[in-house]
Each structure stands twice: as structure tokens, then as C-alpha cells.
Short mmCIF file of C-alpha atoms and ligand atoms in Angstrom, two decimals:
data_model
loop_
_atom_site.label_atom_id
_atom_site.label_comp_id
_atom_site.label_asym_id
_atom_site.label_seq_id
_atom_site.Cartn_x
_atom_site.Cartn_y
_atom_site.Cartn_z
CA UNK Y 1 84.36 74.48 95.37
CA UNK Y 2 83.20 77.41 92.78
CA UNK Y 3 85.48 78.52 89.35
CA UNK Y 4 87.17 81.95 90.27
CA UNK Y 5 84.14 83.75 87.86
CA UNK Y 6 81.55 82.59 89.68
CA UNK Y 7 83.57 84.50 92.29
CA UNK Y 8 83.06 87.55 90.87
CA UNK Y 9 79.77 89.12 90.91
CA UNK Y 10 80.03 92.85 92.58
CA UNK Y 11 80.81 95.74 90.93
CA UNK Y 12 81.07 98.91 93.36
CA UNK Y 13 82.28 101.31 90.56
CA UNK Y 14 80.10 101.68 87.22
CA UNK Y 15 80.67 104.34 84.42
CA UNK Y 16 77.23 105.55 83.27
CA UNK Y 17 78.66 107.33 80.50
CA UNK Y 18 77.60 110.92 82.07
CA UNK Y 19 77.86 109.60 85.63
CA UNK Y 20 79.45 107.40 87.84
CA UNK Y 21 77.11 105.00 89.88
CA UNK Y 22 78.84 103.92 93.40
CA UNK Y 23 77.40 101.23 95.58
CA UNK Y 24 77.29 103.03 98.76
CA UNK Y 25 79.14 101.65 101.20
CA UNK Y 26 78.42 102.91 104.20
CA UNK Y 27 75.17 101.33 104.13
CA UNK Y 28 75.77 97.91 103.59
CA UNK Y 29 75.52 94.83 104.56
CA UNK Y 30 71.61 95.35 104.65
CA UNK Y 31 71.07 98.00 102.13
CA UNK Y 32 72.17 97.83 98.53
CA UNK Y 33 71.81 101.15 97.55
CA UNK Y 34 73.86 103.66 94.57
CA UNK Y 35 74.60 106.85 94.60
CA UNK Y 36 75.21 108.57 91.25
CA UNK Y 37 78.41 111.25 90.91
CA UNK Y 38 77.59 113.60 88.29
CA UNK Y 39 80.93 116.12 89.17
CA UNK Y 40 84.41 116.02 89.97
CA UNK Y 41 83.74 117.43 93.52
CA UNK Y 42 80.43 114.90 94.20
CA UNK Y 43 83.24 112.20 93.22
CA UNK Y 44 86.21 113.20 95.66
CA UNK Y 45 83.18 114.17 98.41
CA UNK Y 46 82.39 110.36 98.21
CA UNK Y 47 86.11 109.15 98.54
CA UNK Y 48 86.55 111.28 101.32
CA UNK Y 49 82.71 110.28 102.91
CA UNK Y 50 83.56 106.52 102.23
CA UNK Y 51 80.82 105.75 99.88
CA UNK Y 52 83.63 104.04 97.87
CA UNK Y 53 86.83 102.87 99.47
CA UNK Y 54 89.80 100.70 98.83
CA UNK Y 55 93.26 102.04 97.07
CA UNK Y 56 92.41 100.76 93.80
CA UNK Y 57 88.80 101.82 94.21
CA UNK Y 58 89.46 105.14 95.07
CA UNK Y 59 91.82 106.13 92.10
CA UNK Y 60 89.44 104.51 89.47
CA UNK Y 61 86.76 106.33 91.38
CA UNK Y 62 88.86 109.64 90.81
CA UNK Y 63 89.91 108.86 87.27
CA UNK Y 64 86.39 108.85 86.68
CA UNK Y 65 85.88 111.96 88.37
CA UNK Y 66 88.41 113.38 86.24
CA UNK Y 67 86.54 112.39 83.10
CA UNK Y 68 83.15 113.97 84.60
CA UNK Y 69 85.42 117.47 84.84
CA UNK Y 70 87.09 117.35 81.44
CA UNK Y 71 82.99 116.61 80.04
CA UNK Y 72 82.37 120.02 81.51
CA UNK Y 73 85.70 121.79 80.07
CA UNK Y 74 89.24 122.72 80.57
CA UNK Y 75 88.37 124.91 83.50
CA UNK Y 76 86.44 121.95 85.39
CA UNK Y 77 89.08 120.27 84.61
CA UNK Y 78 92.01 122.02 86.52
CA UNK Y 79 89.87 122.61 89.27
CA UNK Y 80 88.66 118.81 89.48
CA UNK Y 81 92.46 117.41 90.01
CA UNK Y 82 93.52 119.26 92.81
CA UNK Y 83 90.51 118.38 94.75
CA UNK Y 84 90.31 114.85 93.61
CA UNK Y 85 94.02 114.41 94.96
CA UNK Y 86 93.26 116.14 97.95
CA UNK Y 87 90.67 113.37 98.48
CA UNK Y 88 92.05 111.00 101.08
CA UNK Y 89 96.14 110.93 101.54
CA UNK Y 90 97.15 107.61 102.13
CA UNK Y 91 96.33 105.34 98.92
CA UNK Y 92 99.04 106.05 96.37
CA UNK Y 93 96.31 104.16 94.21
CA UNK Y 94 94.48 107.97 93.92
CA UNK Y 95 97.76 110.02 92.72
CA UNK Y 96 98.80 107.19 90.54
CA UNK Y 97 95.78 107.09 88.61
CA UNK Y 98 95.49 111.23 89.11
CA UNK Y 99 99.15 111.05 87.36
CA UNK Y 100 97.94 109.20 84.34
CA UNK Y 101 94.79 110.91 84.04
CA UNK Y 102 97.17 114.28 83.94
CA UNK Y 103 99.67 112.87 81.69
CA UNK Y 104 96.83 112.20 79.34
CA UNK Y 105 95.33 115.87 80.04
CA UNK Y 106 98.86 117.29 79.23
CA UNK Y 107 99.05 115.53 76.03
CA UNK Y 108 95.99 117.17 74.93
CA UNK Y 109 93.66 114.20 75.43
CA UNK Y 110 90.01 115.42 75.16
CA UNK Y 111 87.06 114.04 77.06
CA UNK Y 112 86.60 110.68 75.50
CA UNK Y 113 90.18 109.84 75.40
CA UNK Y 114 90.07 110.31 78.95
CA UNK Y 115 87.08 108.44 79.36
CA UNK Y 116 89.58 105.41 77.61
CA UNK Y 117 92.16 105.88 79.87
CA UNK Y 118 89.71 105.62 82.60
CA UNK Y 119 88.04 102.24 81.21
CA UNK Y 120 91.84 101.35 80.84
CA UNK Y 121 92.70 101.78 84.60
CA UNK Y 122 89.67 99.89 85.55
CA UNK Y 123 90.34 96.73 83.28
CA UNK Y 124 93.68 96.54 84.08
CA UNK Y 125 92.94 96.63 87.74
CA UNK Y 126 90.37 93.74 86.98
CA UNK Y 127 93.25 91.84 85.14
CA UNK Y 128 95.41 92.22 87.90
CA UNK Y 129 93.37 90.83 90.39
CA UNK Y 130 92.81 87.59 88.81
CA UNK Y 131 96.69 87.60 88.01
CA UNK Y 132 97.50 87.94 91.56
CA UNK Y 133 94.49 85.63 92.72
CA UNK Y 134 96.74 82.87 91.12
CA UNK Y 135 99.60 83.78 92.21
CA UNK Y 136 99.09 83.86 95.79
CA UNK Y 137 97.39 81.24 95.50
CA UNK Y 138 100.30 79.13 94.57
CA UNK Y 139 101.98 80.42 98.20
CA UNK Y 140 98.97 78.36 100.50
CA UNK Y 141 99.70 74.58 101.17
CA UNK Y 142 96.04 73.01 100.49
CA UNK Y 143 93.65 72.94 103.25
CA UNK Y 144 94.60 76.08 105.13
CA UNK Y 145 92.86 78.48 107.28
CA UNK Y 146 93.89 82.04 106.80
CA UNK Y 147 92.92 85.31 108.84
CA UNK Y 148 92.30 88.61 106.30
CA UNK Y 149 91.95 92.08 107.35
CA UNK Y 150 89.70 94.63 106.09
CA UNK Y 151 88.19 94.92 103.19
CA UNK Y 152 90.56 94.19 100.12
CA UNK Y 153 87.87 92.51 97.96
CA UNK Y 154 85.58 93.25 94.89
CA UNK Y 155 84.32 96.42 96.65
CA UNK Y 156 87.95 97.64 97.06
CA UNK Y 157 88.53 97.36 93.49
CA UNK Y 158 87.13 97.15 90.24
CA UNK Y 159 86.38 93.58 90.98
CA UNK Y 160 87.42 90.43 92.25
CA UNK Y 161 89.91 91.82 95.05
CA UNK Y 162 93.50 91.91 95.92
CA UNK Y 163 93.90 89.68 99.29
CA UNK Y 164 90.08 88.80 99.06
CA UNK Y 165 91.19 87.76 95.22
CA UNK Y 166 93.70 85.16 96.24
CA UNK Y 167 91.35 83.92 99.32
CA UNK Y 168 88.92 83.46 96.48
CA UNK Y 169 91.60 81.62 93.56
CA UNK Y 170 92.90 79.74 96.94
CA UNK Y 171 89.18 78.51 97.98
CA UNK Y 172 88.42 77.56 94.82
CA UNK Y 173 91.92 75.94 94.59
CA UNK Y 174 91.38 73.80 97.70
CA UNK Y 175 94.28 75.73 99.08
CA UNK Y 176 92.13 77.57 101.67
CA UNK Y 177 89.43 75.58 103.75
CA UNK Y 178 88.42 78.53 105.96
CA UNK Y 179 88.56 82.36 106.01
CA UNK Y 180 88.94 84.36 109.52
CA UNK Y 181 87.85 88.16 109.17
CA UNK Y 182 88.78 90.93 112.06
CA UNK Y 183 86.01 93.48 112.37
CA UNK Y 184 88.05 96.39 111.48
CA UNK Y 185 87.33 98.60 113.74
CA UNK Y 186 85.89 101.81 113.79
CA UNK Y 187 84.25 101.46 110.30
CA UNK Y 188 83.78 97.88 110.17
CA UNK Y 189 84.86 97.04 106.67
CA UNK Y 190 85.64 93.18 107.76
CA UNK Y 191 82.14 92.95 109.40
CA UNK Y 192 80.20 94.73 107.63
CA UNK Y 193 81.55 94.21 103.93
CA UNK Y 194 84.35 91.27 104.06
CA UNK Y 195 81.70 88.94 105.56
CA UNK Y 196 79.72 90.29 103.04
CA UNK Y 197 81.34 89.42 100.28
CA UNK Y 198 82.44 86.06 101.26
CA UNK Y 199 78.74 84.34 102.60
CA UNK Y 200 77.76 86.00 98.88
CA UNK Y 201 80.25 83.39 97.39
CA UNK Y 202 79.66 80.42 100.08
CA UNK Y 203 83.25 80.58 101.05
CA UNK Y 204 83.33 79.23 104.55
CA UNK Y 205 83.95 82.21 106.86
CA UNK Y 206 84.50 83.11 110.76
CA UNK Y 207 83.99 86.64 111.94
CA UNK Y 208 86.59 87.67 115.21
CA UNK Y 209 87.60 90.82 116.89
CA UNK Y 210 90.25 92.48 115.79
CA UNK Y 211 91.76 91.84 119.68
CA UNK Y 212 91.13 88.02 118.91
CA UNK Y 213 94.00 87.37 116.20
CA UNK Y 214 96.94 86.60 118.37
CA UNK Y 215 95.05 83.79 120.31
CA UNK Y 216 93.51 82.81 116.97
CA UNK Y 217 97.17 82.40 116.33
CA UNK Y 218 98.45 80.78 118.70
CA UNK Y 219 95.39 78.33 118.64
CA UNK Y 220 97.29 77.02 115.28
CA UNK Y 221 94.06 78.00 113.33
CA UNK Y 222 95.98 80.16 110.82
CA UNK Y 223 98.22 79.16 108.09
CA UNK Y 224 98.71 83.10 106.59
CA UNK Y 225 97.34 86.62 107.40
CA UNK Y 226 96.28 87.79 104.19
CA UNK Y 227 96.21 91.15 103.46
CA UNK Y 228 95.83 94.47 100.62
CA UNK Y 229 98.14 97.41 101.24
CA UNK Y 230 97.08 101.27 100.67
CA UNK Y 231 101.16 101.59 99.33
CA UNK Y 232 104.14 100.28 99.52
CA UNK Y 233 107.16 102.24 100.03
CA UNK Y 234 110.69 101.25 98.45
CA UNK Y 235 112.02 99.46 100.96
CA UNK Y 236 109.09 97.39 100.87
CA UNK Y 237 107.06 98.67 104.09
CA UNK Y 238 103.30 98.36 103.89
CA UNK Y 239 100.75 101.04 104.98
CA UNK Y 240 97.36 99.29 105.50
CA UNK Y 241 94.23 99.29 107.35
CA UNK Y 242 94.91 100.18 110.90
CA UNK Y 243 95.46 96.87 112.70
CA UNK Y 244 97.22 95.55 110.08
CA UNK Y 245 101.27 95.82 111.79
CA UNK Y 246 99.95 94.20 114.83
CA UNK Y 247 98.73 91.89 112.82
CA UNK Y 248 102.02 90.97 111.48
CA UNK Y 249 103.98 91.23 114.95
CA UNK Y 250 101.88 88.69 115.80
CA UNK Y 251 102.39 86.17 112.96
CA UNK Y 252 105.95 86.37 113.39
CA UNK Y 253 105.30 85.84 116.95
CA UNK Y 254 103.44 82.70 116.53
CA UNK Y 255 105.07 81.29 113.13
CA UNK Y 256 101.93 82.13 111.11
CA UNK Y 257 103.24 83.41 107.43
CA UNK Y 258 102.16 87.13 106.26
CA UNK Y 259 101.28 87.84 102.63
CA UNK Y 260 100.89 91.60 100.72
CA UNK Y 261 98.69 91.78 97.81
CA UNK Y 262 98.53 94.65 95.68
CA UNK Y 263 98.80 95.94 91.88
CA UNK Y 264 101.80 97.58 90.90
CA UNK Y 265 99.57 100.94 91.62
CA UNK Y 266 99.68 100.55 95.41
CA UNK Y 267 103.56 100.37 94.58
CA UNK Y 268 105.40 104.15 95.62
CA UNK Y 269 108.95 103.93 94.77
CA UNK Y 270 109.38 107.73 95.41
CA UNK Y 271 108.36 107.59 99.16
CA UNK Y 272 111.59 105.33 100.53
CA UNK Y 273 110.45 104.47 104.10
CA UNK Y 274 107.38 103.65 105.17
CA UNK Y 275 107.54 106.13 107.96
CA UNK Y 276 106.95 108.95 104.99
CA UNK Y 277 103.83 107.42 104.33
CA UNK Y 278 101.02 110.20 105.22
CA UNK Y 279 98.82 108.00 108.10
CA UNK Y 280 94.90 109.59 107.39
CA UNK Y 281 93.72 110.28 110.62
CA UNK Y 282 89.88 110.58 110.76
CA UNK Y 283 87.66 112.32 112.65
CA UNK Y 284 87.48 110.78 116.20
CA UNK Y 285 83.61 110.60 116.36
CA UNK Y 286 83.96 107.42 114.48
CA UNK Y 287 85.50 105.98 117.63
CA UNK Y 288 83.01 107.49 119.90
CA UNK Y 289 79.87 106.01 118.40
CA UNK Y 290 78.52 103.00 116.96
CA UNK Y 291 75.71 103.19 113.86
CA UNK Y 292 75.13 106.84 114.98
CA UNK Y 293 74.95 106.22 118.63
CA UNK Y 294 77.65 107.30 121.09
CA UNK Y 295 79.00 104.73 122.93
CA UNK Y 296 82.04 106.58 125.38
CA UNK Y 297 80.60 109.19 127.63
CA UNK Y 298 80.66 112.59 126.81
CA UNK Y 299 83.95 114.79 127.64
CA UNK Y 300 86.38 111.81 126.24
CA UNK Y 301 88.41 111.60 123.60
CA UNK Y 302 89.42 109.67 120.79
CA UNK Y 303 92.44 109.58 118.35
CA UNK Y 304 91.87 108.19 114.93
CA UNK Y 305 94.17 107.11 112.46
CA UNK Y 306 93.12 104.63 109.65
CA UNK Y 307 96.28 102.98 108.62
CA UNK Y 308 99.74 101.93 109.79
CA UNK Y 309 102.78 100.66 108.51
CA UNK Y 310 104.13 97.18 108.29
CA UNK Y 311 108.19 96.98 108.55
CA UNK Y 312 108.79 94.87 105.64
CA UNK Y 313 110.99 92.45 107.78
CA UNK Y 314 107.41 90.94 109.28
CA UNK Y 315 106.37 90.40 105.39
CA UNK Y 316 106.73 86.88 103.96
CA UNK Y 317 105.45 87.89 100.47
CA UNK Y 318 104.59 90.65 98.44
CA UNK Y 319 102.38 89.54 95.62
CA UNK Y 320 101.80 92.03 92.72
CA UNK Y 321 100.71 90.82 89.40
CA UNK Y 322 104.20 91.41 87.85
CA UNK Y 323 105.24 88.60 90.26
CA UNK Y 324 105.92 87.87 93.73
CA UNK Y 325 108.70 88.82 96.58
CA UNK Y 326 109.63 86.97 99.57
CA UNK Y 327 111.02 89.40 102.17
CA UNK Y 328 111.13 92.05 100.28
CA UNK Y 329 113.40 94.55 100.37
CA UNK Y 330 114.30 97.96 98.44
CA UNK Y 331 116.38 96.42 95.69
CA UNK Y 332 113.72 93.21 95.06
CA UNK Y 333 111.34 96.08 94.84
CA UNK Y 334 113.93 98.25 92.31
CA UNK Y 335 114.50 95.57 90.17
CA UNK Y 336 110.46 94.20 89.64
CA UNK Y 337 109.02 97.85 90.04
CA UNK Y 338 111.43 100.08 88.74
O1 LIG D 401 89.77 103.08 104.74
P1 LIG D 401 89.63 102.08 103.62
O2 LIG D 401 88.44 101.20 103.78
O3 LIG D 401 89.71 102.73 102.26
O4 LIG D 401 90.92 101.14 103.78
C1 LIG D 401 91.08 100.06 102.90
C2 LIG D 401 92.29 99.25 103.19
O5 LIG D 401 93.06 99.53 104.06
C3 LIG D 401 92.55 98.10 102.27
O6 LIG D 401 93.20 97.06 102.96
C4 LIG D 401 93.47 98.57 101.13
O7 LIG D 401 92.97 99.73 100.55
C5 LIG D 401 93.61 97.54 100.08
S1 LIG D 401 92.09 97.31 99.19
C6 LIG D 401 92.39 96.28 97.89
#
């Protein structure tokens, strides 16, 4: 067992006080390598490339973007916002902190005010993370196995991770014995960056195929699927990482529990149904290749969309750090969101 900072060590987004350094990545697990953002339109050209992903990720990403436009003046700076939220559609995460940035902007906030506000979004995020770490935590009955999905961890955010945050408070708890990770395809964030993450801290993990969960399942192997969201809608359904309702169908199915981890900022009480949510679909050469080599013979094609939604009837729990709901619904969500 390790204490939840030793947990802790990656930082994907880092303020360079004229730049922002991202760990790229698109090249990892073998290649630790930065890119540096010195513009608003470098930063939403990574977001949308993938250099840096995850909700919270992305809208710290952005808010920093924001602050590399307002360095360069009030023109940069109402051309940076529109492009920045034009960035990827899915992750509330990006207009929420777009929104704050703006409502800083309107209230005449000049370019190291905003670079406060952007620190501000970042440490909270950090704060919340270990908040919810412990509080999901508290869910698992010790000596569980749970399956995750993804990547919801330190690379997602601005450190220690949402899901991957309360697999790490719940391994260093004893709650958690052993993680499962799906591949996540196309982009492999599960194999190429959960498994990542978790051999870093010696947490005891199993890589499957996404099409391996239900028998995983049904084996009895899993106590909960674990999992971050991209935004919740009022009602309380959950657009993740494509994958992620079937996921869900199938812990019902087999009696395994589900659990949603994310900061208030993945929270979207304006969008009431989950079937508003905007679904990214991404271009379908992703599908069509592996590590730059095509895979499906030439004339087919692919269709590619990156998230779905979870009907919040197949979530057990919602954890955000201002608390946690069991089956949520639009007023539990009204009443600790609102
Ligand atoms: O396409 P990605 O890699 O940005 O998708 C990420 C996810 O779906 C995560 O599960 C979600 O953003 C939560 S990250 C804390």
C-alpha cells in the first residue's frame, strides 16, 4: 500500500508563465515528450489534436489558452474564445472554464488576473480530486476488484484523477485489490495511458478488451465499473468515453455496481437530457488504422463517435466533491448542483 501523494506524480498541464508546456499524449506510453503552446490557437489546435485530453484537462488547457490571448491584447483575446470553445464539443469542462475565464474578461480583468483565475481553476480541480478520491473510496467494500474505462486519471486532469483518483484513495485504502482497464478503443487511452499511469504507481493492474467486460463480469471479478464523465446532464445522464453505456448495461446485467466521478465542472444543469449532449464524432481514419498503419482494406468505412450517454437509471453513484448521489436523478442533482 502507498499514501494517496505518493500517488500523485504526473502533471500533463504546466503554466510556463509565457507558455503552456503539455505532455503530449499521443505519444505515450514510450515517449515522454512536451510540446509548448505559445497562442490561443496552438492551445485549442492541441485539444482538438489530442495532445491533451480529459474534460477537466481540456478546460484548464483552454483557460490557459485564454491567458496566452489576453498577454497579446484585447483583440487576441476575442478572437482566442471563440476558437478555444469551438475546440472539442462534448466536455462541458471547456465552456465552463471558457465561462469563467469570460466572466473575468467582462469584468475588466487584465492579463495577470486572468492568469489567477487560471491557477485558480487548476488548484481547485487538484482539490477536487483528492476530495472525491475519498469519497468514493468510502463506496468499495475492502478487497475489491474494479474495471475502469478510459483515461480519467492525472493526465485527464490537473492531477491525481477523477475515477483513476478514487482507484488510487481505494488502493491505498485496501478497498481495491485489483484494477481491470478496457483498451479504449480507437485511441487507446486505457492501454496506452491508464496502464500507464497505474504500473507508474505499482497498483496491481489487468489490461482487457473493451469486448471482454461482460464476461469479466459475469466471471464475478468486478465489484464496480469505475468511471469519469465528459458531463452530466440534469437528469443525471452521463456522456463518457465511448464504451462507457455498454459498460453500464452490463453491470446491471450481472449485479456489478457503477460509479460516476466528476467535479462539479463536468456538471451541465442547462442541457436536461442526456440525449442533448453534442456526441464528438471523429474522423473515421482513427478506426481504419492502427499506429499509422491501415488495418481494414481500402473502400470501407468507418463511423466514429467518441462518447455516449449513460441513462442515469444504470448509475449507482455519482461522486462529485460536493458529495455523492445514489441513483441520481434531476432533483438530487438540483438540490447539490444548483
Ligand atoms: O477523448 P478523451 O480522451 O478526451 O475522453 C476522455 C474521457 O472520456 C474521460 O473519461 C472523461 O473526460 C473524464 S476524464 C477525468
Amino acid at each position: 500500500m502507498n499514501n494517496s501523494r505518493s500517488h500523485d506524480s504526473i502533471r500533463a498541464v504546466l503554466w510556463r508563465g509565457d507558455r503552456l508546456r503539455l505532455l503530449d499524449q499521443r505519444k505515450l506510453p514510450f515517449v515522454e515528450d512536451y510540446i509548448d503552446c505559445q497562442s490561443a490557437d496552438e492551445v485549442a489546435q492541441a485539444i482538438r489534436d489530442l495532445v491533451v485530453r480529459g474534460a477537466p484537462a481540456i478546460g484548464i488547457a483552454a483557460a490557459w489558452g485564454v491567458v496566452l490571448a489576453a498577454q497579446r491584447g484585447r483583440f487576441a483575446l476575442d478572437t482566442a474564445l471563440p476558437i478555444l470553445r469551438a475546440a472539442r464539443p462534448t466536455a462541458v469542462n471547456l465552456m465552463w472554464a471558457l465561462d469563467r475565464m469570460q466572466a473575468r474578461v467582462a469584468e475588466g480583468a487584465d492579463a495577470i488576473a486572468l492568469e489567477h483565475e487560471a491557477q485558480a481553476i487548476q488548484d481547485e480541480d487538484l482539490a477536487a480530486n483528492r476530495r472525491m478520491g475519498a469519497l468514493g473510496a468510502s463506496l468499495i467494500e475492502p478487497g475489491s476488484d474494479v474495471l475502469t474505462h478510459c483515461n480519467t486519471g492525472s493526465l485527464a486532469t490537473a492531477g491525481y484523477g477523477t475515477a483513476l483518483g478514487v482507484i488510487r484513495a481505494g488502493f491505498s485504502e485496501g478497498r481495491i485489490q485489483h484494477v481491470y482497464a478496457g483498451e479504449t478503443r480507437p485511441w487507446l487511452q486505457g492501454a496506452r495511458l491508464t496502464m500507464w499511469e497505474l504500473v507508474r504507481d505499482q497498483i496491481p493492474a489487468t489490461l482487457i478488451a473493451d469486448s471482454a467486460a461482460s464476461h469479466l463480469m459475469k466471471c464475478g471479478q468486478v465489484k464496480w465499473v469505475i468511471v469519469g464523465a465528459d458531463r452530466i446532464a440534469a437528469n443525471g445522464d452521463v456522456a463518457n468515453k465511448i464504451g462507457t453505456c455498454q459498460l453500464a448495461i452490463a453491470a446491471r446485467h450481472h449485479g456489478v455496481r457503477f460509479m460516476v466521478v466528476a467535479p462539479s465542472s463536468t456538471v451541465d444543469l442547462t442541457t436536461a437530457h442526456g440525449d442533448d449532449i453534442e456526441i464528438e464524432l471523429r474522423d473515421p481514419t482513427e478506426l481504419l488504422s492502427h499506429a499509422g498503419s491501415r488495418t481494414v482494406v481500402e473502400g470501407a468505412q468507418a463511423w466514429n463517435p467518441v462518447f455516449d450517454v449513460t441513462p442515469a437509471n444504470l448509475i449507482d453513484a455519482i461522486v462529485s466533491e460536493r458529495g455523492i448521489i445514489e441513483r441520481p436523478d434531476t432533483g438530487k442533482l438540483r438540490t447539490l448542483f444548483g
